[in-house]
Coordinates of C-alpha atoms and ligand atoms in Angstrom, one line a residue:
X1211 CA 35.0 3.6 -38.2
X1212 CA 31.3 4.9 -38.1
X1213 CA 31.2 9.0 -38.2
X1214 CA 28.0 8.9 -37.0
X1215 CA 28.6 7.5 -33.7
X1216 CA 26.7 6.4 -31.2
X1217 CA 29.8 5.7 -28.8
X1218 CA 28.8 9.5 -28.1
X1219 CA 29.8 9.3 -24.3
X1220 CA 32.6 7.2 -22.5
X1221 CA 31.3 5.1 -19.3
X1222 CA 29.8 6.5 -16.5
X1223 CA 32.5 7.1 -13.8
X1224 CA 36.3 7.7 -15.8
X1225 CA 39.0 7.8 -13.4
X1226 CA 39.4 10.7 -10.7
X1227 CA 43.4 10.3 -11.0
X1228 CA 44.6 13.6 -8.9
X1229 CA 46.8 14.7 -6.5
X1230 CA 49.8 13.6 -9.5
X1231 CA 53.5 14.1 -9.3
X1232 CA 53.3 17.2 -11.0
X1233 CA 56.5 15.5 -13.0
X1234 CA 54.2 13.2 -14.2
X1235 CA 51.3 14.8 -14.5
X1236 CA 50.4 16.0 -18.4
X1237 CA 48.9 19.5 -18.3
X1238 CA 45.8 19.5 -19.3
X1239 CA 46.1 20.9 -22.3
X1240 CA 48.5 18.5 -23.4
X1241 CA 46.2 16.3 -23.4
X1242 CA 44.5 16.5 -26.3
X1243 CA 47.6 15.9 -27.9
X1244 CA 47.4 12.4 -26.7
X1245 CA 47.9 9.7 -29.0
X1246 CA 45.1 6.8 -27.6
X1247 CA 47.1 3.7 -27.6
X1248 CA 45.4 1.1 -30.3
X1249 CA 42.9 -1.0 -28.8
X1250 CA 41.8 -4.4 -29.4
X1251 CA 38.4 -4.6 -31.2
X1252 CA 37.6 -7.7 -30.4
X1253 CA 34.3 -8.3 -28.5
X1254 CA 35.8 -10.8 -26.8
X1255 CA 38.8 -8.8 -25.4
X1256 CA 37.2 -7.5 -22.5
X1257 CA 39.9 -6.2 -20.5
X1258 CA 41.2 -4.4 -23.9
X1259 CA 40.5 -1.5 -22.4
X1260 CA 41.7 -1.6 -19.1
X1261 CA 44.8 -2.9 -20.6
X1262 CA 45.0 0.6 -22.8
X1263 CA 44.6 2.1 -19.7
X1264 CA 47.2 0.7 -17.3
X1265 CA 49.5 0.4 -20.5
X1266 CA 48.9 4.5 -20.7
X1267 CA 50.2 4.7 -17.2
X1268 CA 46.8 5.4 -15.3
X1269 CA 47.0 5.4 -12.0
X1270 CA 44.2 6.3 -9.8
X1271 CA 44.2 7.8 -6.5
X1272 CA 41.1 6.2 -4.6
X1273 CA 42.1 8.6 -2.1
X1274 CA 40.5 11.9 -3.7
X1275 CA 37.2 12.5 -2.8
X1276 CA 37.0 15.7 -3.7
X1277 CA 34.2 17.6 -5.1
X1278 CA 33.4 20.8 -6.9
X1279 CA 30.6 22.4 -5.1
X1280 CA 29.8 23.5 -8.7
X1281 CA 28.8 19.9 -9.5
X1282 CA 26.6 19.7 -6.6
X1283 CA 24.5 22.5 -8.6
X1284 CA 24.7 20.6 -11.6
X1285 CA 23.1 17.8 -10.3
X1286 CA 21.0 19.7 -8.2
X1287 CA 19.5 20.8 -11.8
X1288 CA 19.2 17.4 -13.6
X1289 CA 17.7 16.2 -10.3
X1290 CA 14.9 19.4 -11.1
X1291 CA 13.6 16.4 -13.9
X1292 CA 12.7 14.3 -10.9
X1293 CA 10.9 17.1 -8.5
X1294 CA 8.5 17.4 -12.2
X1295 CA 8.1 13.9 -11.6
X1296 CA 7.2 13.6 -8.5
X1297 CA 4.9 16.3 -8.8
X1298 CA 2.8 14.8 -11.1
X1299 CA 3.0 11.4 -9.8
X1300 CA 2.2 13.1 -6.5
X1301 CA -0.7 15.6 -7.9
X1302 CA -3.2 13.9 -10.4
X1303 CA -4.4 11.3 -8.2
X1304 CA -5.1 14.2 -5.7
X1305 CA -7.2 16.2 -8.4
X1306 CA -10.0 13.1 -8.7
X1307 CA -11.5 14.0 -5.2
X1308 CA -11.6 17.9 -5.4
X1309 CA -14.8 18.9 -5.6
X1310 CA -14.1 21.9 -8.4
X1311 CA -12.3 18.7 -10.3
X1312 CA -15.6 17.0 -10.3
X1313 CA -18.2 20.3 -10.5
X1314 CA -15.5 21.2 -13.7
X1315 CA -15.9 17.5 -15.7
X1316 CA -19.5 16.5 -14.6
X1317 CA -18.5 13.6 -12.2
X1318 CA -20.5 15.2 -9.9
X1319 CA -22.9 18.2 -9.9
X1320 CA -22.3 21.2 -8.4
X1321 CA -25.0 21.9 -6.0
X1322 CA -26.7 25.4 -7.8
X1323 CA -26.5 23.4 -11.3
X1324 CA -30.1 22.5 -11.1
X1325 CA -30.6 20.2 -14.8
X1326 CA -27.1 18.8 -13.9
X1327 CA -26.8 15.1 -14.6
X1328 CA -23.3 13.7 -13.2
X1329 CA -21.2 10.7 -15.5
X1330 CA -22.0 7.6 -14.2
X1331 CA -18.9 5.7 -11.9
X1332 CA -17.8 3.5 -14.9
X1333 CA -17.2 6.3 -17.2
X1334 CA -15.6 7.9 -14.5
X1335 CA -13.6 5.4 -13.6
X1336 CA -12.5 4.8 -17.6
X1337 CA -11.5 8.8 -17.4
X1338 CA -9.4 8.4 -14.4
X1339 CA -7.4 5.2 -16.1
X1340 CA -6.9 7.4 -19.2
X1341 CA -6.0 10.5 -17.0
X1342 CA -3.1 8.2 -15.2
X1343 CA -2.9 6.0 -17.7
X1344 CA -1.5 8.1 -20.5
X1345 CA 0.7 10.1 -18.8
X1346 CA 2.6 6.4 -18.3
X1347 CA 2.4 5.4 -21.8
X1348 CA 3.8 8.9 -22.6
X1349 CA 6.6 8.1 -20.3
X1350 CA 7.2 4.8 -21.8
X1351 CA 7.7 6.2 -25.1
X1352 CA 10.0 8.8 -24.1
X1353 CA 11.9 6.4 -22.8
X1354 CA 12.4 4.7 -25.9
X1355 CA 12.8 7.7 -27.6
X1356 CA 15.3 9.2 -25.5
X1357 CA 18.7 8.1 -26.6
X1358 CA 17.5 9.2 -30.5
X1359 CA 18.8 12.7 -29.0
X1360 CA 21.0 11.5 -26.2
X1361 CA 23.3 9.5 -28.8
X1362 CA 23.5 12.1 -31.6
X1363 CA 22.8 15.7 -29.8
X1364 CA 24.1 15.3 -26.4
X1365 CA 22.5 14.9 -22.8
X1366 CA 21.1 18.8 -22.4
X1367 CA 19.0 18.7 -25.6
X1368 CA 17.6 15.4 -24.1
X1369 CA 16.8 17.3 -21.2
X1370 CA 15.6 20.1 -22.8
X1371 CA 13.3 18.9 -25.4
X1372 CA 12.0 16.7 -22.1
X1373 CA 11.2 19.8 -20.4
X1374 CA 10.0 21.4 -23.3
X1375 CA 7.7 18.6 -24.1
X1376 CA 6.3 18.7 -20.2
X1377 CA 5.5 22.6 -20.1
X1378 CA 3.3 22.0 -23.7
X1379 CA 1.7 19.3 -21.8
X1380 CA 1.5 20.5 -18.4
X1381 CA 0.3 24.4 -19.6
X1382 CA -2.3 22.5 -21.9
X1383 CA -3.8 20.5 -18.7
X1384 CA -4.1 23.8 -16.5
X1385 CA -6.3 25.4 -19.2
X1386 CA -8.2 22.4 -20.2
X1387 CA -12.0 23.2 -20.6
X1388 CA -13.0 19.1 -21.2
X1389 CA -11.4 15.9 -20.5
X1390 CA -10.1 14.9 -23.7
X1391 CA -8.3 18.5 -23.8
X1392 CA -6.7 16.4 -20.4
X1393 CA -5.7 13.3 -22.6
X1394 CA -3.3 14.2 -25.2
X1395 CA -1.5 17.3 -22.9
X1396 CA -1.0 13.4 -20.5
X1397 CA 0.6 11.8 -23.3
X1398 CA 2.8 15.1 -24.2
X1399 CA 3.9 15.8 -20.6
X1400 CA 4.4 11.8 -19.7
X1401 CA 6.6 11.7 -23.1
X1402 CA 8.7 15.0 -21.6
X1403 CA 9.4 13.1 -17.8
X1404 CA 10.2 9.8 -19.9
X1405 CA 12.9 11.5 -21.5
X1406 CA 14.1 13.0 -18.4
X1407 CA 14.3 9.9 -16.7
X1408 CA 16.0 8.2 -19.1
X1409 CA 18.7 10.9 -19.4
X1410 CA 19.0 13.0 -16.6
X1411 CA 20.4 10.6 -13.8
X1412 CA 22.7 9.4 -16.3
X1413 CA 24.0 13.2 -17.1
X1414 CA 24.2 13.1 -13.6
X1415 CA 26.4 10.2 -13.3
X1416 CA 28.4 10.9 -15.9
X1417 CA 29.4 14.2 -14.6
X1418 CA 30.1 13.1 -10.8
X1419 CA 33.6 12.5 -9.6
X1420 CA 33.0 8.7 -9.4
X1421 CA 33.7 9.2 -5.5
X1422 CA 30.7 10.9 -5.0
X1423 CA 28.6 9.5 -8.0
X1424 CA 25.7 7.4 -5.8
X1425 CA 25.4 10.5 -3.8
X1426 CA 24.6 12.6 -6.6
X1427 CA 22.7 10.5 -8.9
X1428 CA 20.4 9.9 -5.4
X1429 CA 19.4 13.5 -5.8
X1430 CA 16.9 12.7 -8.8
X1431 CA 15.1 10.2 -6.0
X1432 CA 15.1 12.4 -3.4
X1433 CA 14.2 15.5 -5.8
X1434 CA 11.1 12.9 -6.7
X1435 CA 9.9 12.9 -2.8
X1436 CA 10.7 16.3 -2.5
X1437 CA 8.5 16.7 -5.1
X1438 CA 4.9 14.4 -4.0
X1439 CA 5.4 16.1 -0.4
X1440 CA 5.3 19.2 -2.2
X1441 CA 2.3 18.9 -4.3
X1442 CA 0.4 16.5 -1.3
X1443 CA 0.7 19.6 0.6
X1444 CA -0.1 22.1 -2.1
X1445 CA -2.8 19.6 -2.7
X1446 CA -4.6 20.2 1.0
X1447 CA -5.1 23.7 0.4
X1448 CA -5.7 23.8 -3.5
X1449 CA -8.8 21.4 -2.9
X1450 CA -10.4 24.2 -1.1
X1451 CA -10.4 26.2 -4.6
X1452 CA -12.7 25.4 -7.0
X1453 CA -9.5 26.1 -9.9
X1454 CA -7.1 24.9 -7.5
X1455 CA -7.0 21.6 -10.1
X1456 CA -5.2 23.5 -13.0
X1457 CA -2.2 24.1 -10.1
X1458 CA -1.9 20.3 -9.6
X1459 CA -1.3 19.6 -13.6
X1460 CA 0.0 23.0 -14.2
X1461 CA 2.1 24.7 -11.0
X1462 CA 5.2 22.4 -12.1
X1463 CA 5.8 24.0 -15.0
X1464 CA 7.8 26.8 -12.9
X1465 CA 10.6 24.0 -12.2
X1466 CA 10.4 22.8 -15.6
X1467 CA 11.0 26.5 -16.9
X1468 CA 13.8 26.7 -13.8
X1469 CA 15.2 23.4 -15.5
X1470 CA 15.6 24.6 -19.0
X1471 CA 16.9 28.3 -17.3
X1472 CA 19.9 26.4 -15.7
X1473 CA 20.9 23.8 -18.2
X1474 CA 21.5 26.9 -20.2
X1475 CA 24.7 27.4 -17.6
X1476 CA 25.5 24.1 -17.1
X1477 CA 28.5 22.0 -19.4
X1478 CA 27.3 19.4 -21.3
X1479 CA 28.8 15.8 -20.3
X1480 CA 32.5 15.4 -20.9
X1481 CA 31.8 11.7 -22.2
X1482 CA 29.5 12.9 -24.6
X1483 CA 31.9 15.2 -25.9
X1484 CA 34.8 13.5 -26.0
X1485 CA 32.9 10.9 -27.9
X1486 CA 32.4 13.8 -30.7
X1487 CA 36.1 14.3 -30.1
X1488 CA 34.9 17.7 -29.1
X1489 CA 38.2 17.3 -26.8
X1490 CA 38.2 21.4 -26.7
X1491 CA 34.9 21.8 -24.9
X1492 CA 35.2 18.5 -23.1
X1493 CA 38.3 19.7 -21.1
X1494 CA 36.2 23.0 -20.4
X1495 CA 33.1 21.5 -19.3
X1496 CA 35.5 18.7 -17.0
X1497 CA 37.0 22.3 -15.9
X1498 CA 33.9 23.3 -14.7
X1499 CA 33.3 20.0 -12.5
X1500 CA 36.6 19.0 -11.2
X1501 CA 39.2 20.7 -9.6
X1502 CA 42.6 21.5 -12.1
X1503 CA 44.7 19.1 -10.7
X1504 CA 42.0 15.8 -11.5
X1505 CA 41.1 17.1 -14.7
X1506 CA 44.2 15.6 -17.0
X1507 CA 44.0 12.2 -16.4
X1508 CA 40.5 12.0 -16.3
X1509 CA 40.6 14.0 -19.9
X1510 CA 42.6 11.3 -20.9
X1511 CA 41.0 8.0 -19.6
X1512 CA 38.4 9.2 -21.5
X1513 CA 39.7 9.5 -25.1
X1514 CA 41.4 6.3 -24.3
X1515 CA 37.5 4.9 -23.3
X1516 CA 35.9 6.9 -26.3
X1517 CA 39.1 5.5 -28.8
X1518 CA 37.5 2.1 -28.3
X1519 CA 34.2 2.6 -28.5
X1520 CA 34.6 5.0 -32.2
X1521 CA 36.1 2.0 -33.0
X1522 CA 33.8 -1.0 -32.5
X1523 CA 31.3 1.8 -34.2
X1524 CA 27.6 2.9 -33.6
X1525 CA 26.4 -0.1 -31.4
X1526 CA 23.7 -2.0 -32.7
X1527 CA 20.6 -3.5 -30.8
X1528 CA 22.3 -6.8 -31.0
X1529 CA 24.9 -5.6 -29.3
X1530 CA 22.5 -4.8 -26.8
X1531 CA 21.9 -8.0 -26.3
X1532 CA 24.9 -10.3 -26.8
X1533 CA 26.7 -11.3 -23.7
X1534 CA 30.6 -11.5 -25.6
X1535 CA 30.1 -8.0 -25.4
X1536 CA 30.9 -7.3 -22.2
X1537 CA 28.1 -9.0 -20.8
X1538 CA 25.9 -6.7 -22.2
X1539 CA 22.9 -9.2 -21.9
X1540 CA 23.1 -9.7 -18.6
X1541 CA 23.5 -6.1 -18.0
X1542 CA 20.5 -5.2 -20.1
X1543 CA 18.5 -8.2 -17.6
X1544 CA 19.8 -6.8 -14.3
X1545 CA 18.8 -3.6 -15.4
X1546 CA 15.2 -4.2 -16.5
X1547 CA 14.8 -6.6 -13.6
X1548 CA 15.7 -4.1 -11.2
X1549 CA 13.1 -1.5 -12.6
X1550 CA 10.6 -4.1 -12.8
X1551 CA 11.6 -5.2 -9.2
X1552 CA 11.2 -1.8 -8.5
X1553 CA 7.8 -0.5 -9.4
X1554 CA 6.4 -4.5 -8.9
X1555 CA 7.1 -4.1 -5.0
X1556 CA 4.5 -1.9 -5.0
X1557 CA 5.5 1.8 -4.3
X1558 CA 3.4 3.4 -6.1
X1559 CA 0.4 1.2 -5.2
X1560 CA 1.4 3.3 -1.7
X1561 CA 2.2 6.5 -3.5
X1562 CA -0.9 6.9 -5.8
X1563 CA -3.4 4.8 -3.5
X1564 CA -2.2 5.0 0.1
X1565 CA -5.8 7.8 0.9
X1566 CA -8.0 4.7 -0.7
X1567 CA -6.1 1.9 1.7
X1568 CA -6.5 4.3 4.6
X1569 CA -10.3 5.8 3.9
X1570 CA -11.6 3.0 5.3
X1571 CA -9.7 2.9 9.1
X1572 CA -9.8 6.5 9.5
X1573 CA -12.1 8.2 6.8
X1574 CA -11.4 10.7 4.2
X1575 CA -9.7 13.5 5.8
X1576 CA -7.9 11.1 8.2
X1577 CA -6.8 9.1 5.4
X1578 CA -5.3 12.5 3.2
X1579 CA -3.2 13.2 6.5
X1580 CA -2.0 9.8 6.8
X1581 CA -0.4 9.7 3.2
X1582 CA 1.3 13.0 3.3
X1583 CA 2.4 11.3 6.5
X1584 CA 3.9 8.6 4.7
X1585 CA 5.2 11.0 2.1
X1586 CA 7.0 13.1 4.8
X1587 CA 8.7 9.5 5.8
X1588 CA 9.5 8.9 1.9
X1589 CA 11.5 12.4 1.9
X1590 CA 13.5 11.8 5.1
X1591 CA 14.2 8.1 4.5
X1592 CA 15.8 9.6 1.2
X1593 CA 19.1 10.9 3.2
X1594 CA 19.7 8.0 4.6
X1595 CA 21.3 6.9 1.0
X1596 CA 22.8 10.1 0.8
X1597 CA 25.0 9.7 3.3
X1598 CA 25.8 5.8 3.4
X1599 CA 25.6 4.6 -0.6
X1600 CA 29.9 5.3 -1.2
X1601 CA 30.3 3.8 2.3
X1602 CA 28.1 0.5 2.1
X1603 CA 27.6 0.2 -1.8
X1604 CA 24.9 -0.6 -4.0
X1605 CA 24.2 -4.4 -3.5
X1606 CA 24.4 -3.6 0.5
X1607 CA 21.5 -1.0 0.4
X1608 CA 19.4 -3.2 -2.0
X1609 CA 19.8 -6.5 0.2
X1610 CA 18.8 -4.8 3.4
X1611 CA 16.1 -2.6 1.9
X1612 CA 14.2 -5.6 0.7
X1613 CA 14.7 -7.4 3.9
X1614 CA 13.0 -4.2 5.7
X1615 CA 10.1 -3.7 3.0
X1616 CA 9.5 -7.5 2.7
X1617 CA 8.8 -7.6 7.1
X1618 CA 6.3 -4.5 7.0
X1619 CA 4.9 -5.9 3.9
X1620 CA 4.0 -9.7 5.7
X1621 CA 2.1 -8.0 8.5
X1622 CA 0.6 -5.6 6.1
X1623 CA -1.5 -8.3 4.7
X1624 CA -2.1 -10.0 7.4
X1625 CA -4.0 -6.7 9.0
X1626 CA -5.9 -6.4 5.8
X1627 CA -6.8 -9.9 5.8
X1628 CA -9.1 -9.4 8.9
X1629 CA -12.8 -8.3 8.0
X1630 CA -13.0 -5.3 10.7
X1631 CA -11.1 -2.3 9.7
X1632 CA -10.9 -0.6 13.6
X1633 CA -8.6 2.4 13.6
X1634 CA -6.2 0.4 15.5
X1635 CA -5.7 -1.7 13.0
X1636 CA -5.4 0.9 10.9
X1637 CA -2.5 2.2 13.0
X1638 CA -1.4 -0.8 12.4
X1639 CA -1.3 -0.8 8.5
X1640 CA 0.1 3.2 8.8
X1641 CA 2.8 1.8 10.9
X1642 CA 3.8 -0.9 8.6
X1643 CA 3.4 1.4 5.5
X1644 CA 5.8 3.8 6.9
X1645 CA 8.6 0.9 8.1
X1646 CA 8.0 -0.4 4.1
X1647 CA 8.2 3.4 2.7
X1648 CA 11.2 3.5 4.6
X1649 CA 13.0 0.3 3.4
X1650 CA 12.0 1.4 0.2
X1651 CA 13.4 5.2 0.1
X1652 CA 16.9 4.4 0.8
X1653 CA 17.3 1.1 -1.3
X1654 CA 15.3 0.0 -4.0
X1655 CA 13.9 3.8 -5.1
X1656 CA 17.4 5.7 -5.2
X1657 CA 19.6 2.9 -5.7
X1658 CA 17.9 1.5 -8.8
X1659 CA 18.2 4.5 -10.6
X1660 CA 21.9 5.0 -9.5
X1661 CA 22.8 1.6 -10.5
X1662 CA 21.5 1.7 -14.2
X1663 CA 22.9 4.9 -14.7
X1664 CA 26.3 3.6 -13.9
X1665 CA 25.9 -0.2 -15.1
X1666 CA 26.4 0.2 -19.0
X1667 CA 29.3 1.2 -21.2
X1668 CA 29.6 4.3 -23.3
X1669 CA 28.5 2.3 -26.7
X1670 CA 25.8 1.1 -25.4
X1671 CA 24.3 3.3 -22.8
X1672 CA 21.7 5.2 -24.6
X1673 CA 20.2 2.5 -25.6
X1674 CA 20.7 0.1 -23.1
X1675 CA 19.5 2.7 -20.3
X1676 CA 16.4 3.4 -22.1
X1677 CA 14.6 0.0 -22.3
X1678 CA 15.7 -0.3 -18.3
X1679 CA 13.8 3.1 -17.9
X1680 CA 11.2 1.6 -20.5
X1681 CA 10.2 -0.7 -17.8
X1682 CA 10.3 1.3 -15.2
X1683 CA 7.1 2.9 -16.7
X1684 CA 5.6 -0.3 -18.3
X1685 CA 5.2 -1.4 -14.7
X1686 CA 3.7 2.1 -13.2
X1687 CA 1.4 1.9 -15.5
X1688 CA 0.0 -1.7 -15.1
X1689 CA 0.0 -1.7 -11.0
X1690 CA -1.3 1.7 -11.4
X1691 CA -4.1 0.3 -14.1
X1692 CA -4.2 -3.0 -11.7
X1693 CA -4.4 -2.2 -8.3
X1694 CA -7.5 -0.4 -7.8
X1695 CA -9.7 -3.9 -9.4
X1696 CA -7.0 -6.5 -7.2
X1697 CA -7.3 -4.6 -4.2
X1698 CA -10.9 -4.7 -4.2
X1699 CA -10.7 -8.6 -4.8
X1700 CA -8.3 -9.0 -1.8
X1701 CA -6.2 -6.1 -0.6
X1702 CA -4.3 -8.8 1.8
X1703 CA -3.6 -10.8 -1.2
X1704 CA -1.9 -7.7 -2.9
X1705 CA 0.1 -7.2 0.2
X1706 CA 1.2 -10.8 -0.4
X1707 CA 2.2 -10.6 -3.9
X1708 CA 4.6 -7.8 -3.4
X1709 CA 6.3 -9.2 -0.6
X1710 CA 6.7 -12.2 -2.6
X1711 CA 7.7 -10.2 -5.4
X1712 CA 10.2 -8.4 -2.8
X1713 CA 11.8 -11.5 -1.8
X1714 CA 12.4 -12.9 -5.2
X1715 CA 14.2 -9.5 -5.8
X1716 CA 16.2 -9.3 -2.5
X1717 CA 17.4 -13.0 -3.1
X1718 CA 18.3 -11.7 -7.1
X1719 CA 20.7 -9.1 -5.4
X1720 CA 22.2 -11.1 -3.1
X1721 CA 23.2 -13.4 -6.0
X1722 CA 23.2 -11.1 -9.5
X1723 CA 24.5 -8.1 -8.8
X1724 CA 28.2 -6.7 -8.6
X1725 CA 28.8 -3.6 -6.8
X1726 CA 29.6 -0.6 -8.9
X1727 CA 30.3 1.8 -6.1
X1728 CA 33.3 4.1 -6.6
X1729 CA 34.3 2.0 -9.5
X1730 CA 35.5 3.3 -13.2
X1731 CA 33.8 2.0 -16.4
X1732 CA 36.7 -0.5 -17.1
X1733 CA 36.4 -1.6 -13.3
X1734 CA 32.5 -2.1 -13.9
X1735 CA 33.2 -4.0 -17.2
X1736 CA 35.5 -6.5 -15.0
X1737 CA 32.8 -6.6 -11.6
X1738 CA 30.1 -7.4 -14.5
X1739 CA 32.2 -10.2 -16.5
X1740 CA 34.1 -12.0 -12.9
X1741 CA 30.6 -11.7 -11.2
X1742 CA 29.8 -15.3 -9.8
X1743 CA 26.6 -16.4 -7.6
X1744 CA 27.8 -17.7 -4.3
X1745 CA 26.1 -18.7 -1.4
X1746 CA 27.0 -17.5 1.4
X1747 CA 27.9 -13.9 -0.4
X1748 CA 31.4 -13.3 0.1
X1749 CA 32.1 -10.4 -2.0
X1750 CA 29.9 -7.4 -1.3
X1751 CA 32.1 -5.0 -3.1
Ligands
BGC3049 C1 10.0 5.4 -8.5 C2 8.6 6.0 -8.6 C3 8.0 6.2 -7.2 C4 8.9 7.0 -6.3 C5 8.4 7.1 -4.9 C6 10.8 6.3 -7.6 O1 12.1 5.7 -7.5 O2 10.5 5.2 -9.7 O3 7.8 5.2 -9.4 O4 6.8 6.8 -7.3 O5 10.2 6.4 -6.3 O6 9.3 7.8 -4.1

């Protein structure tokens, strides 16, 4: 049995068994007492847990839905990882057309700067690349980097040294003086939000009653929106300043700093630590988040969950990949795809261009109102998963979110296909925009991120969850490098490609993906190794 394990957490979403006999119920503290039954090591024994579990006499009560509103803070918190995000997805794009921006890095000259000689637009347009550019690679990387920390430390140094890593960055940005003084600060702050998007919807998920788990893992998204309607507004009025720039790389390093405040009060995950056998601490940190009564059984699914995985040992990358262990392959794939589906649908072609698309039915200032219009929608259409992701599930969301994004995304391109960009037609595109921003915030941008936080098992989750979130990024980066040069070859024929890309994902849901809604880790394990393609879909959950 490995001592340095990587088994550090048990799966996302251990048992909620409450409202016990009390004659039956162990006391909490007995718990740690518990003797794990022995567990089958075999990879091909894939119910071995499960079987451990019933054997122990688990019995759930899908009845409590009960949760701590102290867990709704502690999500609340993680989810502080996406508001960074979303402010700087949100902000740097906004910086390229402020005039003190442009005065402050010679892309243009300020009018009383007489021997001023501006960059020329292809210099200016390789600046601008780097600028976004880096800031994605950064992210890829600390992605990948991630579970280094999130398997041997624990989830709140991931999340810490994330938020460390973005302040650095995102203080060193505010005071630049030149552009490469912007570059490596990027890379730095990009590397800090990769980590946190790795690990904090999955600290989030791992620390929700599994009743309410897509509810609170959809926080990060809508923390995300919150964040780009926040700085799109900031962004209005900062624009006016000539300094107001440093604010849009530098004003989230208050929620950053708020971040690494909180986590200082918050438990770390109970998976993690009973992974460590730190059973002590884990029973105080599940104390924290669940009410007494739910607190035993879930203690002891756990060890039983965390027993099996200290015993199959630290798992390696070909575990990752090796479908006799617990389908891990096809885990891995959904996951990736998913991410990929996600940013290839072309959100962020919306989120970091939508001004550009507009500019040209309604001009400049027309076009600024129209995205924080969209953004608005992006917030709003958020809740909508809030309250209907336990009820409907997962797979439910996904299917009829692509069906919505794919039918604004047809006309879309048909509108841009005509040579005359009136402002009705520009209505028009708004109109469609904001019906595909809408399909888009309550399925395929929360829901992603839920369902790779809760897909994978404890062994495997760091690592697994990082080349999922790995993607994520690899794609921002390329439709954010891409777009601007294909959209000048044929903005209809973008519009195309991601509703083909859309449909190709709706049509993978409908036959790929198990639901994982208000399921345990062992019940995840079976949804993943029963799942079958079958036309017309009969199972939805
Ligand atoms: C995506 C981001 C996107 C955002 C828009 C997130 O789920 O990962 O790339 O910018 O949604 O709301």
């Amino acid at each position: 049995m490995s001592s340095e394990l990587d088994a550090d957490a048990a799966p996302v979403g251990a048992s909620q068994l409450t409202e016990l006999d009390a004659d039956d119920a162990p006391k909490a503290a007995d718990v740690k007492d518990v003797e794990a039954p022995a567990v089958n090591k075999s990879a091909n024994n894939k119910s071995s847990l499960k079987e451990s579990i019933m054997s122990h006499n688990l019995e759930r009560d899908h009845d409590d839905t009960r949760a701590k509103p102290f867990v709704w803070l502690l999500a609340l918190t993680a989810a502080l990882g996406g508001l960074i995000f979303g402010y700087d997805i949100g902000g740097a794009g906004a910086t390229f057309v402020m005039d003190g921006f442009k005065y402050h890095f010679g892309w243009e000259c300020h009018p009383d700067d007489v021997g001023c000689v501006p960059k020329d637009q292809r210099q200016i347009d390789v600046e601008t690349g780097l600028i976004n550019g880096l800031f994605g690679v950064g992210a890829a990387f600390g992605a990948l980097f991630a579970p280094q920390i999130f398997n041997s430390k624990g989830r709140k140094p991931t999340m810490s040294l994330g938020a460390v890593a973005f302040t650095i960055g995102a203080a060193l940005q505010a005071a630049a003086v030149s552009m490469p003084m912007l570059y490596i600060p990027r890379l730095l702050s990009g590397f800090g939000i990769g980590m946190l998007s790795m690990c904090s919807p999955v600290y989030i998920a791992e620390c929700a009653p599994e009743s309410h788990r897509g509810q609170m893992a959809t926080l990060w998204q809508l923390a995300i929106t919150t964040g780009i309607v926040l700085v799109s507004i900031l962004n209005i009025w900062l624009a006016e300043w000539d300094e107001g720039w440093r604010i849009s790389y530098g004003g989230n390093i208050l929620f950053s700093v708020a971040l690494l405040g909180l986590l200082t009060i918050m438990p770390e995950s109970p998976h993690y630590l009973v992974g460590k056998e730190r059973f002590e601490e884990a029973e105080e940190s599940l104390l924290k988040t669940r009410f007494e009564d739910q607190v035993a059984w879930e203690l002891e699914e756990l060890k039983l969950e965390a027993q099996q995985a200290r015993e199959d040992g630290t798992a390696s990358w070909s575990e990752v990949f090796d479908d006799g262990n617990v389908k891990m392959k096809t885990r891995v794939f959904t996951g990736v795809m998913l991410q990929s589906f996600q940013q290839l649908s072309g959100i962020n072609a919306i989120m970091f261009y939508a001004p550009n698309i507009l500019e040209d039915f309604f001009g400049s200032s027309g076009s600024i109102y129209g995205a924080l219009a969209l953004n608005i929608v992006n917030f709003f259409a958020t809740f909508i998963t809030i309250f209907s992701i336990e009820r409907f599930g997962r797979v439910w969301l996904l299917f009829t979110g692509g069906i919505v994004m794919c039918l604004a995304l047809i006309p879309t391109a048909v509108l841009a296909s005509f040579p005359d960009a009136t402002q009705a037609m520009g209505i028009g595109v708004t109109f469609c925009c904001a019906l595909y921003v809408i399909g888009f915030a309550y399925s395929w941008g929360p829901v992603v991120w839920v369902v790779c936080a809760e897909m994978f098992p404890m062994r495997e989750r760091g690592k697994a969850n990082s080349l999922t979130t790995f993607s994520n990024w690899f794609w921002t980066c390329i439709v954010g490098a891409v777009f601007p040069i294909a959209s000048t070859a044929s903005l209809a024929g973008c519009f195309g490609f991601f509703a083909a890309v859309v449909f190709v994902a709706t049509t993978f849901v409908y036959f790929r993906l198990p639901e994982t809604a208000n399921l345990t880790a062992p019940e995840i394990n079976e949804q993943y190794i029963n799942h079958k393609p079958e036309f017309p879909r009969k199972k939805w959950d």
